[in-house]
Coordinates of C-alpha atoms and ligand atoms in Angstrom, one line a residue:
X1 CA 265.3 279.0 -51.5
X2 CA 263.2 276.6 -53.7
X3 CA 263.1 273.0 -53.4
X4 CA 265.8 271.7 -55.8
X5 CA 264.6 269.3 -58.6
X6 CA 265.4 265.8 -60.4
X7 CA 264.4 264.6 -63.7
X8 CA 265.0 261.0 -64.2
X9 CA 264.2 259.1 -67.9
X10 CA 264.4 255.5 -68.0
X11 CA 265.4 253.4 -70.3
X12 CA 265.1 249.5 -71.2
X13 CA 263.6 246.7 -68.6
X14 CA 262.1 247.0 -65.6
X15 CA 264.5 246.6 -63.2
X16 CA 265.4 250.1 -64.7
X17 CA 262.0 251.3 -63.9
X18 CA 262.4 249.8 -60.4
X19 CA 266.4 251.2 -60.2
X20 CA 265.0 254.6 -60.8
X21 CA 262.3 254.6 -58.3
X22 CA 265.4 253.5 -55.9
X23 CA 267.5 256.4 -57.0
X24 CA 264.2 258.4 -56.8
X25 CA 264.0 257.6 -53.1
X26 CA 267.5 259.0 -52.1
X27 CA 266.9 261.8 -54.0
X28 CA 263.9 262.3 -51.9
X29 CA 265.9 262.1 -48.8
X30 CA 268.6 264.5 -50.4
X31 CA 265.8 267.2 -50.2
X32 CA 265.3 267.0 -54.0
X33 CA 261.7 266.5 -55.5
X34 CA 260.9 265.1 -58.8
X35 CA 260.0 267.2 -61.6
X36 CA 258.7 266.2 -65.4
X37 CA 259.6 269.3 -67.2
X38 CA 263.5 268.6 -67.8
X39 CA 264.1 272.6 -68.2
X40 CA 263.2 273.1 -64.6
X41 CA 265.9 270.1 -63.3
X42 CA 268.5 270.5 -60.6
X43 CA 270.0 267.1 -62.0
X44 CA 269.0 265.0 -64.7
X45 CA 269.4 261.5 -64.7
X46 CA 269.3 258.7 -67.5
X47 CA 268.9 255.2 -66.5
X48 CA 270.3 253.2 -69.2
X49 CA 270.4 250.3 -70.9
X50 CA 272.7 248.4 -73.5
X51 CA 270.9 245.5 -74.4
X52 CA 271.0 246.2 -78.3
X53 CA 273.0 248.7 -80.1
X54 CA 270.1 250.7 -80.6
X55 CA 269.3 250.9 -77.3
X56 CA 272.7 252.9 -76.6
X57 CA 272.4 254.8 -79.5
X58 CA 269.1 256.4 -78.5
X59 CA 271.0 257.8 -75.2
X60 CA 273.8 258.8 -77.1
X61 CA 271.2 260.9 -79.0
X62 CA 269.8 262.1 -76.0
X63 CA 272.5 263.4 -74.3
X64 CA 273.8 264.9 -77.4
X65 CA 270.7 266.8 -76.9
X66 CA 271.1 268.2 -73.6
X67 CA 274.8 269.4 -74.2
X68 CA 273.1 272.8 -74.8
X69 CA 271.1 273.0 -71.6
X70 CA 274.3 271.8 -69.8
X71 CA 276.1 274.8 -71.4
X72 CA 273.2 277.3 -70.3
X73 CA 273.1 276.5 -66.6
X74 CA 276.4 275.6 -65.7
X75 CA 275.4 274.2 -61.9
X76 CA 273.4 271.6 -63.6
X77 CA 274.2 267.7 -62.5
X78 CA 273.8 265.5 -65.9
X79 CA 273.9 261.6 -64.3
X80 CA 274.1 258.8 -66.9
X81 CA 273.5 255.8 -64.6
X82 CA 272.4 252.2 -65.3
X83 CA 273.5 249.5 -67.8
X84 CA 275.5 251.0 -70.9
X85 CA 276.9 253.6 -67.4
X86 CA 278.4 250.1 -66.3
X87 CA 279.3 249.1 -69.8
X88 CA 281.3 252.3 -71.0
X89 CA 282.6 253.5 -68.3
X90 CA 284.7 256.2 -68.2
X91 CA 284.6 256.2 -72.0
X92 CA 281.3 258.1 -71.8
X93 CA 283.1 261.2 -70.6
X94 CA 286.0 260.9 -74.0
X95 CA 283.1 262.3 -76.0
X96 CA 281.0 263.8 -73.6
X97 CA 282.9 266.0 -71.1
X98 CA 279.8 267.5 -69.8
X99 CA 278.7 264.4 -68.4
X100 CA 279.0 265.0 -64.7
X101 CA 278.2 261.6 -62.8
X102 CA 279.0 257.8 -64.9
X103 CA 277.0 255.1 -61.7
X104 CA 277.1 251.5 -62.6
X105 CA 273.8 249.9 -61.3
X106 CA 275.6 248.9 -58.3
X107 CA 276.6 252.2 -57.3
X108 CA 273.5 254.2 -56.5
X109 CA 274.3 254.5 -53.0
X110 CA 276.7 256.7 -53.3
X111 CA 274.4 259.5 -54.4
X112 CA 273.9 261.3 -51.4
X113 CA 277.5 261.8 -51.1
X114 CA 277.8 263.0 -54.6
X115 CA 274.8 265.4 -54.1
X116 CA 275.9 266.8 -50.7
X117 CA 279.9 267.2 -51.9
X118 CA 278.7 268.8 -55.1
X119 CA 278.8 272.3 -53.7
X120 CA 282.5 272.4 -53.4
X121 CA 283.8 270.5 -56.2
X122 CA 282.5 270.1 -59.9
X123 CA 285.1 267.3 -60.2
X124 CA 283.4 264.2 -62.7
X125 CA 282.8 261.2 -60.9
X126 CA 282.8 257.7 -62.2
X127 CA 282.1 254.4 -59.8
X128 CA 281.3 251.0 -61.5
X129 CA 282.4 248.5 -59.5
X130 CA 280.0 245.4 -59.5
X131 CA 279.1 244.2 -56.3
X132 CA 278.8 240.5 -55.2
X133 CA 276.4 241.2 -52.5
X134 CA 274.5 244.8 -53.2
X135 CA 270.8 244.2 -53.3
X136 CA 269.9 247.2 -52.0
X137 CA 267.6 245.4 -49.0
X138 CA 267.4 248.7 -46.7
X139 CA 266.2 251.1 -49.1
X140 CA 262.8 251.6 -50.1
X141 CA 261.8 253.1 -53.7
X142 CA 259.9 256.2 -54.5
X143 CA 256.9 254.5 -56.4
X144 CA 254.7 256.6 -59.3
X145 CA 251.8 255.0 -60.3
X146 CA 249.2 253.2 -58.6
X147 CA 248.4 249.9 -60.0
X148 CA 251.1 247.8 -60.3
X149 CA 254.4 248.4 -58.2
X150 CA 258.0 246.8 -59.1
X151 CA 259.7 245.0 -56.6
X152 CA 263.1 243.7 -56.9
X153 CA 263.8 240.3 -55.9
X154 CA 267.6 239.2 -56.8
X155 CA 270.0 241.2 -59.2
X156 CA 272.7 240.0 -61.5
X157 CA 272.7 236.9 -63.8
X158 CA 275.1 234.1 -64.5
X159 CA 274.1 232.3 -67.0
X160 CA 276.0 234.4 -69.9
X161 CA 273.5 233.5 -73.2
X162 CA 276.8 234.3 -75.6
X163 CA 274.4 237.3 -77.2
X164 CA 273.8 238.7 -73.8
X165 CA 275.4 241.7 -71.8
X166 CA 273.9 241.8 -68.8
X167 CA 276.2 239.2 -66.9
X168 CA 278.3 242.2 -67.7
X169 CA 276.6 244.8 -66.6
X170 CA 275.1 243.7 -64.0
X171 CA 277.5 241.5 -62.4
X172 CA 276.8 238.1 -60.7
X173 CA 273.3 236.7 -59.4
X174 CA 272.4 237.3 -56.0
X175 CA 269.2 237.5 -53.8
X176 CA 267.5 239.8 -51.4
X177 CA 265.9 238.5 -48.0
X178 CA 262.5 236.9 -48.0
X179 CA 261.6 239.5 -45.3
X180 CA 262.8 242.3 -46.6
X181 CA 261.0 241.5 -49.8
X182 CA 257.8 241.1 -47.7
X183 CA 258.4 244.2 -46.0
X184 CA 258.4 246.2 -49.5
X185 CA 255.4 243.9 -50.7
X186 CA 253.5 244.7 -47.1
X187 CA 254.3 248.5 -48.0
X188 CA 253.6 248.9 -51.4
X189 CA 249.6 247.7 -50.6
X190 CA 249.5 250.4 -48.0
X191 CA 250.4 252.7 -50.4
X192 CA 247.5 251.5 -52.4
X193 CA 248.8 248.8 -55.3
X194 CA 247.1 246.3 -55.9
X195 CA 249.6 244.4 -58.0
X196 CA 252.9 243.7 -57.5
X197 CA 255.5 241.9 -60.1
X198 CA 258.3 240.8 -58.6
X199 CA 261.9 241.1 -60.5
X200 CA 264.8 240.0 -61.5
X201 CA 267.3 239.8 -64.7
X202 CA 267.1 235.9 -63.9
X203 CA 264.0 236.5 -61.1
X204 CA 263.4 232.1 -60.9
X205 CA 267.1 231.6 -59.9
X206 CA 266.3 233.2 -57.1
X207 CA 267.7 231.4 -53.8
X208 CA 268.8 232.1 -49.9
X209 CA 268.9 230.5 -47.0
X210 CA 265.1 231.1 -46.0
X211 CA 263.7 229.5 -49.6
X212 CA 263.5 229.3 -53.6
X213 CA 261.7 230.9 -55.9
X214 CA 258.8 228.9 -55.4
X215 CA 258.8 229.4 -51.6
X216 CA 259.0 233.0 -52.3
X217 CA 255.9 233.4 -54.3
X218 CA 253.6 231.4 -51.9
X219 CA 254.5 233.7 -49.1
X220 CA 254.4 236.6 -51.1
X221 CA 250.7 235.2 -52.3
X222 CA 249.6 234.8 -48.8
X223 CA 250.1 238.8 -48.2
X224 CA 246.7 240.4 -47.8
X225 CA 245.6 242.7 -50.1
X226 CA 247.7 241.7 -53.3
X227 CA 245.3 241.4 -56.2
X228 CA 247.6 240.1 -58.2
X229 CA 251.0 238.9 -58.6
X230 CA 253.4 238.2 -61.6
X231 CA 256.9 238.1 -62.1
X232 CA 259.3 238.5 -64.9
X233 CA 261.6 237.4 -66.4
X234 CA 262.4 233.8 -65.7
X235 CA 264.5 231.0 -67.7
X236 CA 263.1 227.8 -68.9
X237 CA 266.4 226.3 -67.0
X238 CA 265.0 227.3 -63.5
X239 CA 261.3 226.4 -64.1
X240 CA 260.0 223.8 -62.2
X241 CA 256.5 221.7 -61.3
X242 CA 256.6 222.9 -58.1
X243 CA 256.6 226.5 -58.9
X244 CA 253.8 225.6 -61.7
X245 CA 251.9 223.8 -59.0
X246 CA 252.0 226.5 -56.6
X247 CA 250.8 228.9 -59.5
X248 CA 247.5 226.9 -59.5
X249 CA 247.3 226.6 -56.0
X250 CA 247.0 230.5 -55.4
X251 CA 244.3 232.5 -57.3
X252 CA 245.8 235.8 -57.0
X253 CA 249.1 234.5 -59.0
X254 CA 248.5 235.1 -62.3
X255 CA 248.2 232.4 -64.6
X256 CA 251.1 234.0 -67.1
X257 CA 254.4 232.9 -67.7
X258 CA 256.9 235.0 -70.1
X259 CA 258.6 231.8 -71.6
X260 CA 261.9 233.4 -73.7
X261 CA 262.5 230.7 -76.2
X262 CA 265.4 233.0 -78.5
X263 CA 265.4 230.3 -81.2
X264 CA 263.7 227.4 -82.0
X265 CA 267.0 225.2 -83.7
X266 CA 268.8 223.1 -81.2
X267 CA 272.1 224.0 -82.8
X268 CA 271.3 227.8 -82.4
X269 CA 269.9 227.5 -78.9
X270 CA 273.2 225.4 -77.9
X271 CA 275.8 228.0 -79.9
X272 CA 273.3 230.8 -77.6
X273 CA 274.2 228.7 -74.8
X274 CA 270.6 228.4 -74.2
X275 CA 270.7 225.0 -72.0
X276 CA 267.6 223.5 -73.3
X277 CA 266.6 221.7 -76.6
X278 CA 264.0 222.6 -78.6
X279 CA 262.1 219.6 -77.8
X280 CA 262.9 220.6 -73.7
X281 CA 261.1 223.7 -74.3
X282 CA 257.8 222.2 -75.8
X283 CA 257.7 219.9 -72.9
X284 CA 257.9 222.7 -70.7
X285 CA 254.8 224.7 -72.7
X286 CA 252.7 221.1 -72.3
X287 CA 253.9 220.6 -68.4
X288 CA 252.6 224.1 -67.6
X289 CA 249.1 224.0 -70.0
X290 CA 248.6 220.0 -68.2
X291 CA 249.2 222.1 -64.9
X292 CA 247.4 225.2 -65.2
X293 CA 245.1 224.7 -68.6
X294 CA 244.8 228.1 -70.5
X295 CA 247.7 229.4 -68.9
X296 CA 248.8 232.1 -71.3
X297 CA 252.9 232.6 -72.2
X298 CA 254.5 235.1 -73.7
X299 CA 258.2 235.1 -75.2
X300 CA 261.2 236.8 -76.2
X301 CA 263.1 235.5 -79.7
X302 CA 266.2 237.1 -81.6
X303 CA 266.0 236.0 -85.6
X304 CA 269.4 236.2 -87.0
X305 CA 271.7 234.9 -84.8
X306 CA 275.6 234.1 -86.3
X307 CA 275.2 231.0 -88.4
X308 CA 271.5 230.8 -88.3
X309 CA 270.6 229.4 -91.5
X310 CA 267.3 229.7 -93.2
X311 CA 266.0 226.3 -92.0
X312 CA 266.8 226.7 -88.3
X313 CA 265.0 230.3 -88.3
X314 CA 261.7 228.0 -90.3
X315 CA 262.2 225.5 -86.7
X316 CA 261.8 229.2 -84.8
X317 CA 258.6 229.4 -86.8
X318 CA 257.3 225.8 -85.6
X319 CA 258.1 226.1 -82.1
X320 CA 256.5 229.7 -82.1
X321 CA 253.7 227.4 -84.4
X322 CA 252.9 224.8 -81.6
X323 CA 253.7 226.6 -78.2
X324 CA 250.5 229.1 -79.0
X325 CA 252.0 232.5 -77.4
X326 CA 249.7 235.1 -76.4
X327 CA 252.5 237.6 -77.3
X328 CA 256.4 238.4 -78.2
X329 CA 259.0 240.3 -77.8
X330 CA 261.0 239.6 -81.1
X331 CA 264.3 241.1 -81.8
X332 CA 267.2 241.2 -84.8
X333 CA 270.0 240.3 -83.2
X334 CA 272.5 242.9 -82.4
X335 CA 276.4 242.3 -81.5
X336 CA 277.4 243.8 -78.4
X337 CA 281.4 244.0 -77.7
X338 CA 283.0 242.1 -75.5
X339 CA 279.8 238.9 -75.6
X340 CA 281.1 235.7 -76.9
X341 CA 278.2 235.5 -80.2
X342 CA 280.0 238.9 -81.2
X343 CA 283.3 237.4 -82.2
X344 CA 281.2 234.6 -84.2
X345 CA 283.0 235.0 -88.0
X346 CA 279.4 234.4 -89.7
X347 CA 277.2 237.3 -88.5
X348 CA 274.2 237.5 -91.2
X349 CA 273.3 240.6 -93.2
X350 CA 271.0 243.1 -91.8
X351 CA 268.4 242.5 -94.7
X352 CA 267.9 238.4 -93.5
X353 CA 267.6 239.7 -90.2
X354 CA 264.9 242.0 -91.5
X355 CA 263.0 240.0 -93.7
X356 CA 263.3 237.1 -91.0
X357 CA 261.8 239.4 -88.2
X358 CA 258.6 240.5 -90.7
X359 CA 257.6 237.0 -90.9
X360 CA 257.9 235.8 -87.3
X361 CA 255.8 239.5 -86.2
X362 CA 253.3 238.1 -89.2
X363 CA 252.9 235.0 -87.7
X364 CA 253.3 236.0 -84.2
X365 CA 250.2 238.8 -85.3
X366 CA 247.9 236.0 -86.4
X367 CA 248.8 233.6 -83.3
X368 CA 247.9 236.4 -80.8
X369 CA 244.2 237.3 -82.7
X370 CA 243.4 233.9 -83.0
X371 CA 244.7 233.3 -79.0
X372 CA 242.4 236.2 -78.0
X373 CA 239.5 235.2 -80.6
X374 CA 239.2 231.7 -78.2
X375 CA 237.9 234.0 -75.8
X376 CA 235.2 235.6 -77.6
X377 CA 232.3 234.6 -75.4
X378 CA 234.0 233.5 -72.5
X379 CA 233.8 235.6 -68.9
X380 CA 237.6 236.5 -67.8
X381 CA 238.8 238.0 -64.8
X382 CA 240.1 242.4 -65.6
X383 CA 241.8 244.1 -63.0
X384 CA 240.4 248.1 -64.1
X385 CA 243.4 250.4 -65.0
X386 CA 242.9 253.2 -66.4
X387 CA 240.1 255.1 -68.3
X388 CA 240.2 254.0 -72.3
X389 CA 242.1 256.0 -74.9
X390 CA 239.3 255.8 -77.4
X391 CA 236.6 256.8 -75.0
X392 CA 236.3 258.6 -71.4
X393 CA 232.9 256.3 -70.8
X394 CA 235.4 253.1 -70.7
X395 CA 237.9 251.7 -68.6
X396 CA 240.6 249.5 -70.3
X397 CA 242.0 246.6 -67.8
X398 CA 244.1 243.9 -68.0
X399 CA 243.7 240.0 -67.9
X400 CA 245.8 237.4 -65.8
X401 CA 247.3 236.5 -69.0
X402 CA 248.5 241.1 -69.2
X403 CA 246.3 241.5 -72.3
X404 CA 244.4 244.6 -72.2
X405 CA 240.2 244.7 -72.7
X406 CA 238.0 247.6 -73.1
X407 CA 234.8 247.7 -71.7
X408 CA 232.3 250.0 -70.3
X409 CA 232.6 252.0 -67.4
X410 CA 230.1 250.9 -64.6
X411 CA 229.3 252.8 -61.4
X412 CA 229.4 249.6 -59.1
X413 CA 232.8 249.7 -59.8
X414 CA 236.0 251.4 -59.6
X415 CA 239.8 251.6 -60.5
X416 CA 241.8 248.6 -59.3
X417 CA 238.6 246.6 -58.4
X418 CA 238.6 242.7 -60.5
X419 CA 235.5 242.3 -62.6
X420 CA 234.2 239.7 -64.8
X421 CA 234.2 240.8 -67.9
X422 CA 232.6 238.3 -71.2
X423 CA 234.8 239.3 -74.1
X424 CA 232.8 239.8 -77.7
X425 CA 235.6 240.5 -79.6
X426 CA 239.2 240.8 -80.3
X427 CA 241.0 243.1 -82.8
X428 CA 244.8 243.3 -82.8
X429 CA 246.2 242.6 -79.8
X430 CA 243.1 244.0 -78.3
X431 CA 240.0 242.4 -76.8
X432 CA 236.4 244.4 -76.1
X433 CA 233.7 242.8 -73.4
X434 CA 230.4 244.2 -71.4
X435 CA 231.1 243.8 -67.6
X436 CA 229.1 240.9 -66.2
X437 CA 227.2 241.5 -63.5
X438 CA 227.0 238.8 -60.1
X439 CA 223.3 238.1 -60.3
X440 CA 223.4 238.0 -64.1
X441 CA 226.6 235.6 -63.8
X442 CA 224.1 233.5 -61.4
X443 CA 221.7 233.1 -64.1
X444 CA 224.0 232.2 -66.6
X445 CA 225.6 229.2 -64.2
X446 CA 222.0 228.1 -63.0
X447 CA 220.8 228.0 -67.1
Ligands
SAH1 N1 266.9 237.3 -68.6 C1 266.0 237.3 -69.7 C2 266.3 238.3 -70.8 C3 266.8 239.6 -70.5 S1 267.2 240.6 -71.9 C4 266.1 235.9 -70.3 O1 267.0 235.1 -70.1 O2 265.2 235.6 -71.1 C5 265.6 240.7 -72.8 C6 265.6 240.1 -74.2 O3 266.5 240.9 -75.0 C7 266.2 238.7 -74.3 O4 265.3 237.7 -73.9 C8 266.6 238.6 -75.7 O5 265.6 238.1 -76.5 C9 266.9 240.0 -76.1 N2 268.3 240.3 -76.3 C10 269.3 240.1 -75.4 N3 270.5 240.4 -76.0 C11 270.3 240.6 -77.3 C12 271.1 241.0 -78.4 N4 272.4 241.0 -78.3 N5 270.5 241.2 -79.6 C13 269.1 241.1 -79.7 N6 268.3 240.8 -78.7 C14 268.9 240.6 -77.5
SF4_2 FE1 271.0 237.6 -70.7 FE2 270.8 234.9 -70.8 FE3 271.1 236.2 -68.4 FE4 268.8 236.4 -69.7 S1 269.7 234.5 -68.9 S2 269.9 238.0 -68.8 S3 269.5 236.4 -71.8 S4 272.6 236.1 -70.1
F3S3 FE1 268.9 246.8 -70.6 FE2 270.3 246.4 -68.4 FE3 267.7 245.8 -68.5 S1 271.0 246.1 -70.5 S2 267.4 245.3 -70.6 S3 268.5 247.8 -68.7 S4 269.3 244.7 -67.4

């Protein structure tokens, strides 16, 4: 008999991408092997998420979609696992029966069982219990690509922002082992990444008994043979000058920080339950840029919020003004059921929310040309992905601060080796250079 086969889409953050490469590894050990075409699945999987509404609605669509496949190969497993899993529960089944498996993200060890008992009963199966301690320390995910591997560092998050749903789906904060976060880093450079970005829904809340964050990250730097490190996503709340001075200390920690401000208005950041002041934040964009000078920072924002009024979403516009982002992430706000903000009695109309989102991408456009412009002439560190989609004779690599630059290939070099690169221009959000090389980079320091 053939090798039985998973598909598994994933949906919303990383820690999805990193929960399926979990999921993927059991499946491994189940005998199953991963397949891309969908029609030639044993089980399918979605990993979802329920950040937004939108986000839910595009799985609904999608298993709408695979109802008929269902109904033409009855031994078919259809899996809906992951966030909006944890946050409908059973009620995913009311409308669609043919679901077979509902997993809450703590629940994905309990897929062997469901895989092995499978043959004698067809019986749905539904766990989301949340878990005060599962951080999944023993298992080791089946990783895809070859750059940049996912690690996950703590899971959960208590800090319950009243838009949010992840305290909900999720559950409450907790923290894998330094050493079994080593192990995995150790493990993941044998398998040939070079950089690894460490995770978690709250990853600089991190805590146990063997360090902090900041401890973390300088053992994790000290590994051999990771390039590069980042991690993502933090809150202002946790970060500290320690973890900004041990940033500087170690090259092969990216100077990158994704900073989510949400809003800019001290009454909207304190009704988000935000626990900073607008005037907190901007301290914390010049502490970082004293500490590490040209460090970049991206963001996350929501325009719209209940009550936001048209002057508090202009003080979004400042603050995005002065702290100089390199990018966003910029979002309408969307109610989800059972959060706090979505009882709020003055929710604004979709068309402020849209017209308020064009302008901050507008501004947010011009701030990251003229952030990449600065470097027009300047020689920047590229870690070399991929080959370029516009042209098979260049490579396209990213900087420290994760914006990409195209350049031409050279045969001194090779995927995943760091070059210098002197960036000419920048167009959109992307910037074009000429690899430098060492003995030209000697003349140019000796001139
Ligand atoms: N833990 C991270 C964020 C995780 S969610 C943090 O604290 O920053 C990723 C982003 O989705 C959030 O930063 C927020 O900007 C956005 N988001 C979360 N809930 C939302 C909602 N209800 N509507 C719109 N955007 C939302
Ligand atoms: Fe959501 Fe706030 Fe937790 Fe981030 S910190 S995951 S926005 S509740
Ligand atoms: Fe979505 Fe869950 Fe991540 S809600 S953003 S997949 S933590």
């Amino acid at each position: 008999m053939s090798q039985k086969k998973y598909y598994i889409e994933t949906y919303g953050c990383q820690m999805n991408v990193y929960d399926s490469e979990l999921v993927g590894g059991l499946l491994n050990d189940c005998g199953y092997s991963i397949t891309n075409d969908i029609s030639l699945a044993d089980a399918i999987f979605l990993n979802t998420c329920a950040i937004r509404e939108k986000a839910e609605e595009t799985v609904n669509n999608k298993l709408d979609s695979l109802q008929s496949l269902k109904n033409n190969k009855p031994g078919l497993l259809l899996g809906v696992l992951g966030c909006m899993a944890q946050n409908l529960k059973d009620d995913i089944l009311q409308t669609k029966p043919y679901v077979d498996v509902v997993l809450g993200p703590d629940s994905y060890r309990k897929i062997p069982e469901i895989i092995n008992s499978r043959n004698n009963s067809m019986d749905h199966y539904v766990d989301t219990r949340l878990s005060k301690f599962e951080v999944y320390d023993d298992m080791f995910p089946s990783r895809r690509e070859g750059i940049n591997a996912w690690i996950s560092i703590m899971r959960g998050c208590d800090k319950f922002c009243t838009f949010c749903i992840v305290p909900f789906t999720r559950g409450r904060e907790r923290s894998r082992s330094i050493e079994s976060i080593e192990n995995e880093v150790k493990k993941a450079v044998q398998q040939g990444f070079v950089e690894i970005t460490l995770l978690g829904q709250n990853v600089n809340s991190y805590r146990t008994s063997g360090g902090d964050f900041a401890s973390l990250l300088e053992q994790v730097a000290q590994i051999k043979g990771v390039k590069r490190i980042r991690y993502t996503s933090p809150h202002p709340q946790d970060i500290n000058k320690e973890l900004i001075e041990i940033m500087s200390k170690y090259e092969n920690i990216c100077n990158h920080i994704h900073l989510p401000l949400q809003s800019g208005s001290d009454r909207i950041l304190k009704r988000m339950n935000r626990t900073y002041t607008k005037q907190e934040f901007l301290e914390l964009v010049s502490m970082i840029k004293n500490i590490i000078p040209g460090c970049v920072l991206s963001t996350d924002i929501i325009v719209g919020f209940p009550g936001e009024t048209e002057s508090e979403f202009e003080e979004t516009l400042e603050v995005v003004q002065k702290s100089s982002f390199n990018s966003a992430f910029m979002f309408k706000y969307s109610p989800r059921p059972g959060t706090k903000a979505s009882e709020y009695t003055d929710q604004i109309d979709e068309e402020y929310k849209q017209s308020r989102l064009e302008s901050l991408i507008n501004l947010q456009r011009d701030i990251t040309l003229l952030e990449n412009q600065k470097n027009i002439g300047r020689t920047i560190d590229v870690l070399i992905e991929k080959d370029s989609k516009r042209s098979s004779l260049k490579w396209s690599g990213r900087t420290e601060g994760n914006m990409w630059v195209i350049f031409d290939k050279d045969p001194s070099y090779s995927i995943k080796d760091i070059v210098k690169v002197k960036i000419n221009s920048a167009h959109g959000v992307t910037m074009f250079g000429d690899i430098v090389h060492s003995l030209e980079r000697e003349k140019n320091e000796a001139a």
